[in-house]
PDB file of C-alpha atoms in Angstrom:
ATOM      1  CA  MET A   7      19.666 -14.391  63.846  1.00 59.00           C
ATOM      2  CA  VAL A   8      21.282 -15.131  67.210  1.00 62.00           C
ATOM      3  CA  ILE A   9      22.898 -12.203  69.005  1.00 69.00           C
ATOM      4  CA  SER A  10      25.763 -13.107  71.302  1.00 75.00           C
ATOM      5  CA  ASN A  11      26.228 -11.635  74.752  1.00 74.00           C
ATOM      6  CA  GLY A  12      29.271  -9.720  73.528  1.00 77.00           C
ATOM      7  CA  GLU A  13      27.337  -8.100  70.686  1.00 80.00           C
ATOM      8  CA  ARG A  14      24.485  -7.258  73.047  1.00 82.00           C
ATOM      9  CA  ALA A  15      26.892  -5.664  75.519  1.00 85.00           C
ATOM     10  CA  THR A  16      28.578  -3.713  72.718  1.00 87.00           C
ATOM     11  CA  GLY A  17      25.210  -2.434  71.543  1.00 86.00           C
ATOM     12  CA  ILE A  18      24.285  -1.299  75.053  1.00 89.00           C
ATOM     13  CA  ILE A  19      27.604   0.527  75.465  1.00 92.00           C
ATOM     14  CA  ILE A  20      27.230   2.264  72.105  1.00 91.00           C
ATOM     15  CA  ASN A  21      23.675   3.355  72.953  1.00 91.00           C
ATOM     16  CA  LEU A  22      24.797   4.712  76.328  1.00 93.00           C
ATOM     17  CA  ILE A  23      27.606   6.656  74.662  1.00 94.00           C
ATOM     18  CA  LEU A  24      25.201   8.104  72.092  1.00 90.00           C
ATOM     19  CA  ILE A  25      22.731   9.077  74.821  1.00 92.00           C
ATOM     20  CA  PHE A  26      25.539  10.753  76.759  1.00 91.00           C
ATOM     21  CA  VAL A  27      26.716  12.686  73.691  1.00 91.00           C
ATOM     22  CA  GLY A  28      23.118  13.680  72.921  1.00 86.00           C
ATOM     23  CA  VAL A  29      22.588  15.021  76.442  1.00 85.00           C
ATOM     24  CA  ILE A  30      25.832  16.996  76.267  1.00 88.00           C
ATOM     25  CA  SER A  31      24.802  18.436  72.896  1.00 84.00           C
ATOM     26  CA  ILE A  32      21.270  19.429  73.940  1.00 84.00           C
ATOM     27  CA  PHE A  33      22.201  20.816  77.362  1.00 84.00           C
ATOM     28  CA  PRO A  34      23.567  24.217  76.168  1.00 84.00           C
ATOM     29  CA  LEU A  35      20.441  24.778  74.076  1.00 83.00           C
ATOM     30  CA  LEU A  36      18.181  24.003  77.051  1.00 84.00           C
ATOM     31  CA  PHE A  37      20.182  26.389  79.212  1.00 83.00           C
ATOM     32  CA  VAL A  38      19.869  29.243  76.695  1.00 84.00           C
ATOM     33  CA  VAL A  39      16.124  28.637  76.211  1.00 84.00           C
ATOM     34  CA  SER A  40      15.556  28.576  79.986  1.00 84.00           C
ATOM     35  CA  MET A  41      17.538  31.774  80.499  1.00 81.00           C
ATOM     36  CA  SER A  42      15.507  33.566  77.825  1.00 81.00           C
ATOM     37  CA  LEU A  43      12.154  32.469  79.262  1.00 82.00           C
ATOM     38  CA  THR A  44      12.792  32.689  82.997  1.00 79.00           C
ATOM     39  CA  PRO A  45      12.371  35.932  84.980  1.00 77.00           C
ATOM     40  CA  TYR A  46      15.824  37.204  85.799  1.00 70.00           C
ATOM     41  CA  GLY A  47      15.067  37.348  89.531  1.00 72.00           C
ATOM     42  CA  GLU A  48      14.520  33.596  89.595  1.00 73.00           C
ATOM     43  CA  VAL A  49      17.746  33.055  87.663  1.00 69.00           C
ATOM     44  CA  ILE A  50      19.645  35.049  90.276  1.00 71.00           C
ATOM     45  CA  LYS A  51      18.031  33.019  93.081  1.00 72.00           C
ATOM     46  CA  ASN A  52      19.371  29.842  91.449  1.00 68.00           C
ATOM     47  CA  GLY A  53      22.883  31.232  91.220  1.00 67.00           C
ATOM     48  CA  GLY A  54      22.610  32.136  87.525  1.00 64.00           C
ATOM     49  CA  PHE A  55      22.255  28.487  86.538  1.00 69.00           C
ATOM     50  CA  LEU A  56      18.845  27.184  85.499  1.00 69.00           C
ATOM     51  CA  VAL A  57      17.923  24.434  83.035  1.00 72.00           C
ATOM     52  CA  ILE A  58      14.182  23.916  83.596  1.00 75.00           C
ATOM     53  CA  PRO A  59      12.224  27.175  84.104  1.00 74.00           C
ATOM     54  CA  ARG A  60       9.693  27.217  86.947  1.00 74.00           C
ATOM     55  CA  SER A  61       7.925  30.290  85.586  1.00 76.00           C
ATOM     56  CA  VAL A  62       7.867  31.656  82.043  1.00 79.00           C
ATOM     57  CA  THR A  63       8.000  35.204  80.709  1.00 80.00           C
ATOM     58  CA  PHE A  64       8.235  36.478  77.116  1.00 83.00           C
ATOM     59  CA  GLU A  65       9.342  39.998  78.008  1.00 81.00           C
ATOM     60  CA  ALA A  66      12.727  39.582  76.327  1.00 81.00           C
ATOM     61  CA  TYR A  67      11.181  38.468  73.040  1.00 83.00           C
ATOM     62  CA  ASN A  68       8.607  41.260  73.151  1.00 83.00           C
ATOM     63  CA  TYR A  69      11.375  43.790  73.726  1.00 79.00           C
ATOM     64  CA  LEU A  70      13.467  42.411  70.869  1.00 79.00           C
ATOM     65  CA  PHE A  71      10.689  42.640  68.298  1.00 80.00           C
ATOM     66  CA  GLN A  72       9.157  45.914  69.474  1.00 77.00           C
ATOM     67  CA  THR A  73      11.970  48.231  70.526  1.00 66.00           C
ATOM     68  CA  SER A  74      15.165  46.968  68.912  1.00 67.00           C
ATOM     69  CA  GLU A  75      16.595  46.760  65.392  1.00 80.00           C
ATOM     70  CA  LEU A  76      16.218  42.996  65.364  1.00 80.00           C
ATOM     71  CA  PRO A  77      13.082  42.797  63.119  1.00 84.00           C
ATOM     72  CA  ARG A  78      14.767  44.829  60.356  1.00 87.00           C
ATOM     73  CA  SER A  79      17.948  42.792  60.591  1.00 89.00           C
ATOM     74  CA  MET A  80      15.918  39.575  60.354  1.00 88.00           C
ATOM     75  CA  LEU A  81      14.444  40.792  57.063  1.00 90.00           C
ATOM     76  CA  VAL A  82      17.955  41.436  55.746  1.00 92.00           C
ATOM     77  CA  SER A  83      19.119  37.970  56.803  1.00 91.00           C
ATOM     78  CA  LEU A  84      15.968  36.380  55.396  1.00 91.00           C
ATOM     79  CA  PHE A  85      16.584  38.080  52.046  1.00 93.00           C
ATOM     80  CA  THR A  86      20.216  36.977  51.895  1.00 93.00           C
ATOM     81  CA  ALA A  87      19.294  33.439  52.980  1.00 92.00           C
ATOM     82  CA  THR A  88      16.528  32.971  50.372  1.00 93.00           C
ATOM     83  CA  VAL A  89      17.724  34.994  47.383  1.00 94.00           C
ATOM     84  CA  GLY A  90      21.357  34.214  48.131  1.00 94.00           C
ATOM     85  CA  THR A  91      20.733  30.471  48.340  1.00 94.00           C
ATOM     86  CA  ALA A  92      18.772  30.532  45.074  1.00 95.00           C
ATOM     87  CA  ILE A  93      21.671  32.308  43.358  1.00 95.00           C
ATOM     88  CA  ASN A  94      24.181  29.930  44.958  1.00 95.00           C
ATOM     89  CA  LEU A  95      22.333  26.851  43.704  1.00 94.00           C
ATOM     90  CA  LEU A  96      21.769  28.309  40.238  1.00 94.00           C
ATOM     91  CA  LEU A  97      25.426  29.165  39.693  1.00 94.00           C
ATOM     92  CA  THR A  98      26.635  25.922  41.271  1.00 94.00           C
ATOM     93  CA  VAL A  99      24.436  23.783  39.008  1.00 94.00           C
ATOM     94  CA  LEU A 100      25.334  25.808  35.902  1.00 93.00           C
ATOM     95  CA  GLY A 101      29.016  25.383  36.728  1.00 92.00           C
ATOM     96  CA  ALA A 102      28.953  21.751  37.850  1.00 92.00           C
ATOM     97  CA  PHE A 103      26.921  20.288  34.973  1.00 92.00           C
ATOM     98  CA  PRO A 104      29.223  21.245  32.070  1.00 91.00           C
ATOM     99  CA  LEU A 105      32.286  20.319  34.143  1.00 91.00           C
ATOM    100  CA  SER A 106      30.792  16.861  34.691  1.00 89.00           C
ATOM    101  CA  ARG A 107      30.797  16.242  30.937  1.00 86.00           C
ATOM    102  CA  ARG A 108      34.085  14.572  30.054  1.00 83.00           C
ATOM    103  CA  GLY A 109      33.923  15.830  26.494  1.00 82.00           C
ATOM    104  CA  LEU A 110      34.151  19.492  27.542  1.00 85.00           C
ATOM    105  CA  GLN A 111      37.179  21.131  25.940  1.00 88.00           C
ATOM    106  CA  GLY A 112      39.597  22.589  28.455  1.00 89.00           C
ATOM    107  CA  ARG A 113      37.882  20.741  31.288  1.00 88.00           C
ATOM    108  CA  GLY A 114      41.128  19.870  33.063  1.00 89.00           C
ATOM    109  CA  ILE A 115      42.428  23.438  32.975  1.00 92.00           C
ATOM    110  CA  ILE A 116      39.138  24.841  34.261  1.00 91.00           C
ATOM    111  CA  LEU A 117      39.029  22.305  37.107  1.00 90.00           C
ATOM    112  CA  PHE A 118      42.625  23.142  38.013  1.00 92.00           C
ATOM    113  CA  LEU A 119      41.805  26.854  38.213  1.00 91.00           C
ATOM    114  CA  ILE A 120      38.724  26.140  40.327  1.00 90.00           C
ATOM    115  CA  VAL A 121      40.584  23.881  42.756  1.00 89.00           C
ATOM    116  CA  PHE A 122      43.385  26.483  42.887  1.00 91.00           C
ATOM    117  CA  THR A 123      40.961  28.933  44.506  1.00 87.00           C
ATOM    118  CA  MET A 124      40.515  26.492  47.410  1.00 86.00           C
ATOM    119  CA  LEU A 125      44.204  26.876  48.262  1.00 85.00           C
ATOM    120  CA  PHE A 126      44.911  30.498  47.361  1.00 84.00           C
ATOM    121  CA  SER A 127      42.789  33.640  47.302  1.00 82.00           C
ATOM    122  CA  GLY A 128      43.299  37.308  46.605  1.00 81.00           C
ATOM    123  CA  GLY A 129      42.954  38.231  50.262  1.00 85.00           C
ATOM    124  CA  ILE A 130      40.718  40.580  52.197  1.00 88.00           C
ATOM    125  CA  VAL A 131      42.029  43.894  50.820  1.00 90.00           C
ATOM    126  CA  PRO A 132      41.841  43.009  47.087  1.00 90.00           C
ATOM    127  CA  THR A 133      38.388  41.518  47.610  1.00 90.00           C
ATOM    128  CA  TYR A 134      37.230  44.659  49.406  1.00 91.00           C
ATOM    129  CA  LEU A 135      38.589  46.860  46.596  1.00 92.00           C
ATOM    130  CA  LEU A 136      36.799  44.704  44.031  1.00 91.00           C
ATOM    131  CA  VAL A 137      33.499  44.921  45.883  1.00 91.00           C
ATOM    132  CA  LYS A 138      33.960  48.676  46.212  1.00 92.00           C
ATOM    133  CA  SER A 139      34.764  49.108  42.515  1.00 93.00           C
ATOM    134  CA  LEU A 140      31.587  47.211  41.630  1.00 91.00           C
ATOM    135  CA  GLY A 141      29.544  49.646  43.724  1.00 91.00           C
ATOM    136  CA  MET A 142      28.246  46.995  46.113  1.00 91.00           C
ATOM    137  CA  LEU A 143      29.355  48.559  49.402  1.00 91.00           C
ATOM    138  CA  ASN A 144      26.417  49.125  51.757  1.00 91.00           C
ATOM    139  CA  THR A 145      24.118  46.932  49.670  1.00 92.00           C
ATOM    140  CA  VAL A 146      22.704  43.499  50.419  1.00 92.00           C
ATOM    141  CA  TRP A 147      24.440  42.226  47.283  1.00 93.00           C
ATOM    142  CA  ALA A 148      27.764  42.587  49.065  1.00 92.00           C
ATOM    143  CA  LEU A 149      26.549  39.797  51.349  1.00 92.00           C
ATOM    144  CA  ILE A 150      25.655  37.522  48.425  1.00 92.00           C
ATOM    145  CA  VAL A 151      27.832  38.073  45.349  1.00 92.00           C
ATOM    146  CA  PRO A 152      31.365  37.635  46.820  1.00 90.00           C
ATOM    147  CA  SER A 153      30.428  34.169  48.100  1.00 88.00           C
ATOM    148  CA  ALA A 154      28.048  33.228  45.295  1.00 91.00           C
ATOM    149  CA  VAL A 155      29.804  29.910  44.592  1.00 92.00           C
ATOM    150  CA  ALA A 156      31.569  27.662  47.077  1.00 91.00           C
ATOM    151  CA  THR A 157      34.265  25.595  45.369  1.00 91.00           C
ATOM    152  CA  TYR A 158      33.739  22.583  47.605  1.00 90.00           C
ATOM    153  CA  ASN A 159      29.995  22.494  46.910  1.00 91.00           C
ATOM    154  CA  LEU A 160      30.666  22.886  43.192  1.00 92.00           C
ATOM    155  CA  LEU A 161      32.950  19.837  43.221  1.00 91.00           C
ATOM    156  CA  ILE A 162      30.373  17.801  45.156  1.00 88.00           C
ATOM    157  CA  MET A 163      27.690  18.620  42.590  1.00 90.00           C
ATOM    158  CA  LYS A 164      30.050  17.857  39.718  1.00 91.00           C
ATOM    159  CA  THR A 165      30.859  14.456  41.202  1.00 88.00           C
ATOM    160  CA  PHE A 166      27.163  13.706  41.661  1.00 88.00           C
ATOM    161  CA  PHE A 167      26.371  14.658  38.055  1.00 89.00           C
ATOM    162  CA  GLU A 168      29.188  12.398  36.851  1.00 87.00           C
ATOM    163  CA  GLY A 169      27.487   9.474  38.622  1.00 85.00           C
ATOM    164  CA  LEU A 170      24.256   9.849  36.650  1.00 85.00           C
ATOM    165  CA  PRO A 171      23.790   7.214  33.887  1.00 85.00           C
ATOM    166  CA  GLU A 172      25.206   8.462  30.607  1.00 85.00           C
ATOM    167  CA  GLU A 173      22.628   6.320  28.779  1.00 85.00           C
ATOM    168  CA  LEU A 174      19.876   8.719  29.917  1.00 84.00           C
ATOM    169  CA  PHE A 175      21.630  11.626  28.257  1.00 85.00           C
ATOM    170  CA  GLU A 176      22.302   9.679  25.076  1.00 86.00           C
ATOM    171  CA  SER A 177      18.676   8.585  24.733  1.00 87.00           C
ATOM    172  CA  ALA A 178      17.537  12.159  25.361  1.00 86.00           C
ATOM    173  CA  ARG A 179      19.866  13.457  22.656  1.00 87.00           C
ATOM    174  CA  ILE A 180      18.536  10.845  20.237  1.00 86.00           C
ATOM    175  CA  ASP A 181      15.037  12.203  20.910  1.00 84.00           C
ATOM    176  CA  GLY A 182      16.272  15.678  20.016  1.00 85.00           C
ATOM    177  CA  ALA A 183      16.802  17.120  23.503  1.00 83.00           C
ATOM    178  CA  GLY A 184      19.443  19.796  23.920  1.00 86.00           C
ATOM    179  CA  GLU A 185      21.704  20.371  26.894  1.00 84.00           C
ATOM    180  CA  TRP A 186      19.285  22.828  28.542  1.00 88.00           C
ATOM    181  CA  THR A 187      16.455  20.322  28.219  1.00 89.00           C
ATOM    182  CA  ILE A 188      18.613  17.531  29.641  1.00 87.00           C
ATOM    183  CA  LEU A 189      19.612  19.727  32.567  1.00 88.00           C
ATOM    184  CA  SER A 190      16.109  20.934  33.406  1.00 88.00           C
ATOM    185  CA  ARG A 191      14.125  17.758  32.754  1.00 87.00           C
ATOM    186  CA  LEU A 192      16.567  14.999  33.639  1.00 88.00           C
ATOM    187  CA  VAL A 193      19.484  16.172  35.755  1.00 89.00           C
ATOM    188  CA  ILE A 194      17.710  18.489  38.198  1.00 89.00           C
ATOM    189  CA  PRO A 195      14.795  16.094  39.015  1.00 89.00           C
ATOM    190  CA  LEU A 196      17.328  13.302  39.654  1.00 86.00           C
ATOM    191  CA  SER A 197      19.468  15.577  41.823  1.00 86.00           C
ATOM    192  CA  VAL A 198      16.905  16.676  44.414  1.00 85.00           C
ATOM    193  CA  PRO A 199      18.649  15.028  47.428  1.00 82.00           C
ATOM    194  CA  SER A 200      22.011  16.505  46.516  1.00 84.00           C
ATOM    195  CA  LEU A 201      20.491  19.916  45.742  1.00 89.00           C
ATOM    196  CA  LEU A 202      18.721  19.986  49.109  1.00 86.00           C
ATOM    197  CA  THR A 203      21.941  19.095  50.893  1.00 85.00           C
ATOM    198  CA  ILE A 204      23.986  21.743  49.104  1.00 89.00           C
ATOM    199  CA  GLY A 205      21.122  24.191  49.525  1.00 89.00           C
ATOM    200  CA  LEU A 206      21.190  23.581  53.282  1.00 87.00           C
ATOM    201  CA  PHE A 207      24.922  24.321  53.360  1.00 88.00           C
ATOM    202  CA  TYR A 208      24.398  27.552  51.456  1.00 92.00           C
ATOM    203  CA  ALA A 209      21.344  28.626  53.462  1.00 90.00           C
ATOM    204  CA  VAL A 210      23.085  28.146  56.820  1.00 88.00           C
ATOM    205  CA  ALA A 211      26.168  30.008  55.563  1.00 90.00           C
ATOM    206  CA  ASN A 212      24.039  32.907  54.282  1.00 92.00           C
ATOM    207  CA  TRP A 213      21.955  33.068  57.454  1.00 91.00           C
ATOM    208  CA  ASN A 214      25.070  33.084  59.645  1.00 88.00           C
ATOM    209  CA  ASN A 215      26.953  35.517  57.397  1.00 88.00           C
ATOM    210  CA  PHE A 216      28.880  37.818  59.705  1.00 88.00           C
ATOM    211  CA  PHE A 217      32.311  38.624  58.314  1.00 89.00           C
ATOM    212  CA  SER A 218      31.026  40.009  55.006  1.00 90.00           C
ATOM    213  CA  ALA A 219      28.754  42.413  56.869  1.00 91.00           C
ATOM    214  CA  VAL A 220      31.673  43.611  59.000  1.00 90.00           C
ATOM    215  CA  LEU A 221      33.726  44.301  55.872  1.00 91.00           C
ATOM    216  CA  TYR A 222      31.182  45.743  53.466  1.00 93.00           C
ATOM    217  CA  ILE A 223      28.286  47.167  55.507  1.00 91.00           C
ATOM    218  CA  THR A 224      28.441  50.425  57.491  1.00 89.00           C
ATOM    219  CA  ASP A 225      24.777  51.389  57.197  1.00 88.00           C
ATOM    220  CA  PRO A 226      23.040  50.157  60.392  1.00 86.00           C
ATOM    221  CA  ASN A 227      19.798  49.705  58.427  1.00 87.00           C
ATOM    222  CA  LEU A 228      21.467  46.953  56.377  1.00 89.00           C
ATOM    223  CA  ASN A 229      23.029  45.035  59.232  1.00 90.00           C
ATOM    224  CA  PRO A 230      22.108  41.320  59.128  1.00 91.00           C
ATOM    225  CA  LEU A 231      20.868  39.467  62.166  1.00 88.00           C
ATOM    226  CA  GLN A 232      24.266  38.199  63.266  1.00 87.00           C
ATOM    227  CA  ILE A 233      25.654  41.731  63.607  1.00 88.00           C
ATOM    228  CA  VAL A 234      22.737  42.760  65.818  1.00 84.00           C
ATOM    229  CA  VAL A 235      23.093  39.631  67.942  1.00 81.00           C
ATOM    230  CA  ARG A 236      26.795  40.381  68.343  1.00 81.00           C
ATOM    231  CA  LYS A 237      25.959  43.882  69.569  1.00 79.00           C
ATOM    232  CA  LEU A 238      23.582  42.441  72.136  1.00 72.00           C
ATOM    233  CA  LEU A 239      26.104  39.838  73.294  1.00 71.00           C
ATOM    234  CA  LEU A 240      28.777  42.529  73.720  1.00 72.00           C
ATOM    235  CA  THR A 241      26.505  44.999  75.453  1.00 61.00           C
ATOM    236  CA  SER A 242      28.437  47.257  77.811  1.00 45.00           C
ATOM    237  CA  ASN A 243      27.605  47.771  81.480  1.00 43.00           C
ATOM    238  CA  SER A 244      26.286  51.273  80.803  1.00 44.00           C
ATOM    239  CA  LEU A 245      23.784  49.955  78.282  1.00 48.00           C
ATOM    240  CA  GLU A 246      22.837  47.200  80.714  1.00 49.00           C
ATOM    241  CA  ASN A 247      21.958  49.812  83.318  1.00 47.00           C
ATOM    242  CA  VAL A 248      19.700  51.567  80.834  1.00 46.00           C
ATOM    243  CA  MET A 249      17.838  48.395  79.800  1.00 44.00           C
ATOM    244  CA  GLU A 250      17.681  46.780  83.229  1.00 46.00           C
ATOM    245  CA  VAL A 251      14.395  48.587  83.899  1.00 44.00           C
ATOM    246  CA  VAL A 252      12.677  46.816  81.005  1.00 57.00           C
ATOM    247  CA  VAL A 253      14.531  43.547  80.387  1.00 64.00           C
ATOM    248  CA  PRO A 254      17.809  42.403  81.990  1.00 68.00           C
ATOM    249  CA  THR A 255      20.644  42.241  79.493  1.00 72.00           C
ATOM    250  CA  PRO A 256      21.553  38.524  80.054  1.00 76.00           C
ATOM    251  CA  THR A 257      17.942  37.500  79.381  1.00 78.00           C
ATOM    252  CA  LEU A 258      17.880  39.705  76.276  1.00 78.00           C
ATOM    253  CA  GLN A 259      21.122  38.160  75.031  1.00 78.00           C
ATOM    254  CA  MET A 260      19.819  34.613  75.408  1.00 82.00           C
ATOM    255  CA  ALA A 261      16.600  35.526  73.603  1.00 84.00           C
ATOM    256  CA  ALA A 262      18.610  37.006  70.734  1.00 82.00           C
ATOM    257  CA  VAL A 263      20.638  33.789  70.429  1.00 83.00           C
ATOM    258  CA  ILE A 264      17.425  31.731  70.232  1.00 85.00           C
ATOM    259  CA  VAL A 265      15.935  34.039  67.588  1.00 84.00           C
ATOM    260  CA  ALA A 266      19.109  33.741  65.494  1.00 83.00           C
ATOM    261  CA  SER A 267      19.203  29.928  65.747  1.00 83.00           C
ATOM    262  CA  LEU A 268      15.512  29.076  65.522  1.00 83.00           C
ATOM    263  CA  PRO A 269      15.009  29.333  61.714  1.00 82.00           C
ATOM    264  CA  VAL A 270      17.763  26.793  61.020  1.00 81.00           C
ATOM    265  CA  LEU A 271      16.414  24.464  63.714  1.00 80.00           C
ATOM    266  CA  ILE A 272      12.953  24.662  62.154  1.00 82.00           C
ATOM    267  CA  VAL A 273      14.053  24.070  58.550  1.00 79.00           C
ATOM    268  CA  TYR A 274      16.531  21.245  59.175  1.00 76.00           C
ATOM    269  CA  PRO A 275      14.057  18.476  60.210  1.00 75.00           C
ATOM    270  CA  PHE A 276      12.147  18.859  56.934  1.00 73.00           C
ATOM    271  CA  ILE A 277      15.193  18.049  54.806  1.00 70.00           C
ATOM    272  CA  GLN A 278      16.988  15.759  57.240  1.00 67.00           C
ATOM    273  CA  LYS A 279      15.874  12.630  55.367  1.00 66.00           C
ATOM    274  CA  HIS A 280      17.600  13.924  52.232  1.00 63.00           C
ATOM    275  CA  PHE A 281      20.714  15.113  54.042  1.00 61.00           C
ATOM    276  CA  THR A 282      22.601  11.821  54.533  1.00 57.00           C
ATOM    277  CA  LYS A 283      21.595  10.500  51.125  1.00 56.00           C
ATOM    278  CA  GLY A 284      22.678  13.697  49.414  1.00 51.00           C
ATOM    279  CA  VAL A 285      26.066  13.707  51.115  1.00 52.00           C
ATOM    280  CA  LEU A 286      26.782  10.051  50.332  1.00 52.00           C
ATOM    281  CA  ILE A 287      25.748  10.056  46.687  1.00 50.00           C
ATOM    282  CA  GLY A 288      27.463  13.367  46.063  1.00 47.00           C
ATOM    283  CA  ALA A 289      30.661  12.567  47.916  1.00 48.00           C
ATOM    284  CA  ILE A 290      33.962  12.997  46.121  1.00 45.00           C
ATOM    285  CA  LYS A 291      35.258   9.519  45.366  1.00 46.00           C
ATOM    286  CA  GLY A 292      38.915   8.725  45.159  1.00 42.00           C
TER     287      GLY A 292
END
C-alpha cells in the first residue's frame, strides 16, 4: 500500500496533536505528585511551581495515614465501591435482562417509566425524607441504595442483551433450561466486556460519591474519602498554622488528592482492553 505525501503529513499532524493533548492531560497530575513528594521549602524556592522533584519526602503520606481520619474514610469508600458496585451490577442485570425480552408483557410501559426518571425526579427533599423514613441516615447504605441503579447504564445493558443471538436462548430452552439458567450460564459469560465497562462506571461513581454523604451522613466516623479530602482542601489558615510544624498544608492537600485518585488509576489499566469493546457493543443504537 502506497502512502501519499498528503496522508503522511496528515498522520504526522494528528500524532503531534495527540502528543500535545496527552502532555496537557498528564501535566496537572505530574504537578500534584511533585507537590506531594517535594519538601515544601524547595517548592517555595521554585516559586510554588515544580513539576520534577529534586528531592523526595513521604512525610505528607505518613501524616495522612497515621494522624488523620483518612484511613477510616478509605475503608468506608472501599466498602461503598466494592459492595455498592456489586449491588449496582446485580440490580442492573436483573432489570436489563427481562426488559431485553420482546415478549415481556407491559415492556413498553415499564421502559417509558424508566426513561421518565432520566428527565424528572422527586428532588432532593423528597429523596432525603424517603431515606430518613427507611432509617438509612448515618449508615453506609445511604451511600449505596439511593443510587443503586443508573437508568443510563440499565439501558446500555438492555441494548447489549438485545444484540445477543436469540437462537442461543431457543436452543437452551429446548434443552430444558429456564430463564435463570440462561441468564447465569449464557448471558452473563457473553456479557463480560459490557459488565466490566458498566462496573467501571459504577465503581468510579461510588468511589467519588460526595453529594450523598453531604446529605445523609453527619457522623464523622462514616465520612467517605471525598469528604475528608474536601476538608483538607478547604483547610483554614488557623489549621494550617497548627499543622505547619509537621507537614505544610499545601503538601498535605496534594497528597490527599493523590490518595483519592490512585485506586481508580490502578484499576483502570486492567480493564482498559474491555472498555472500548464494552461501550461499542453495548451502545444504544438508533
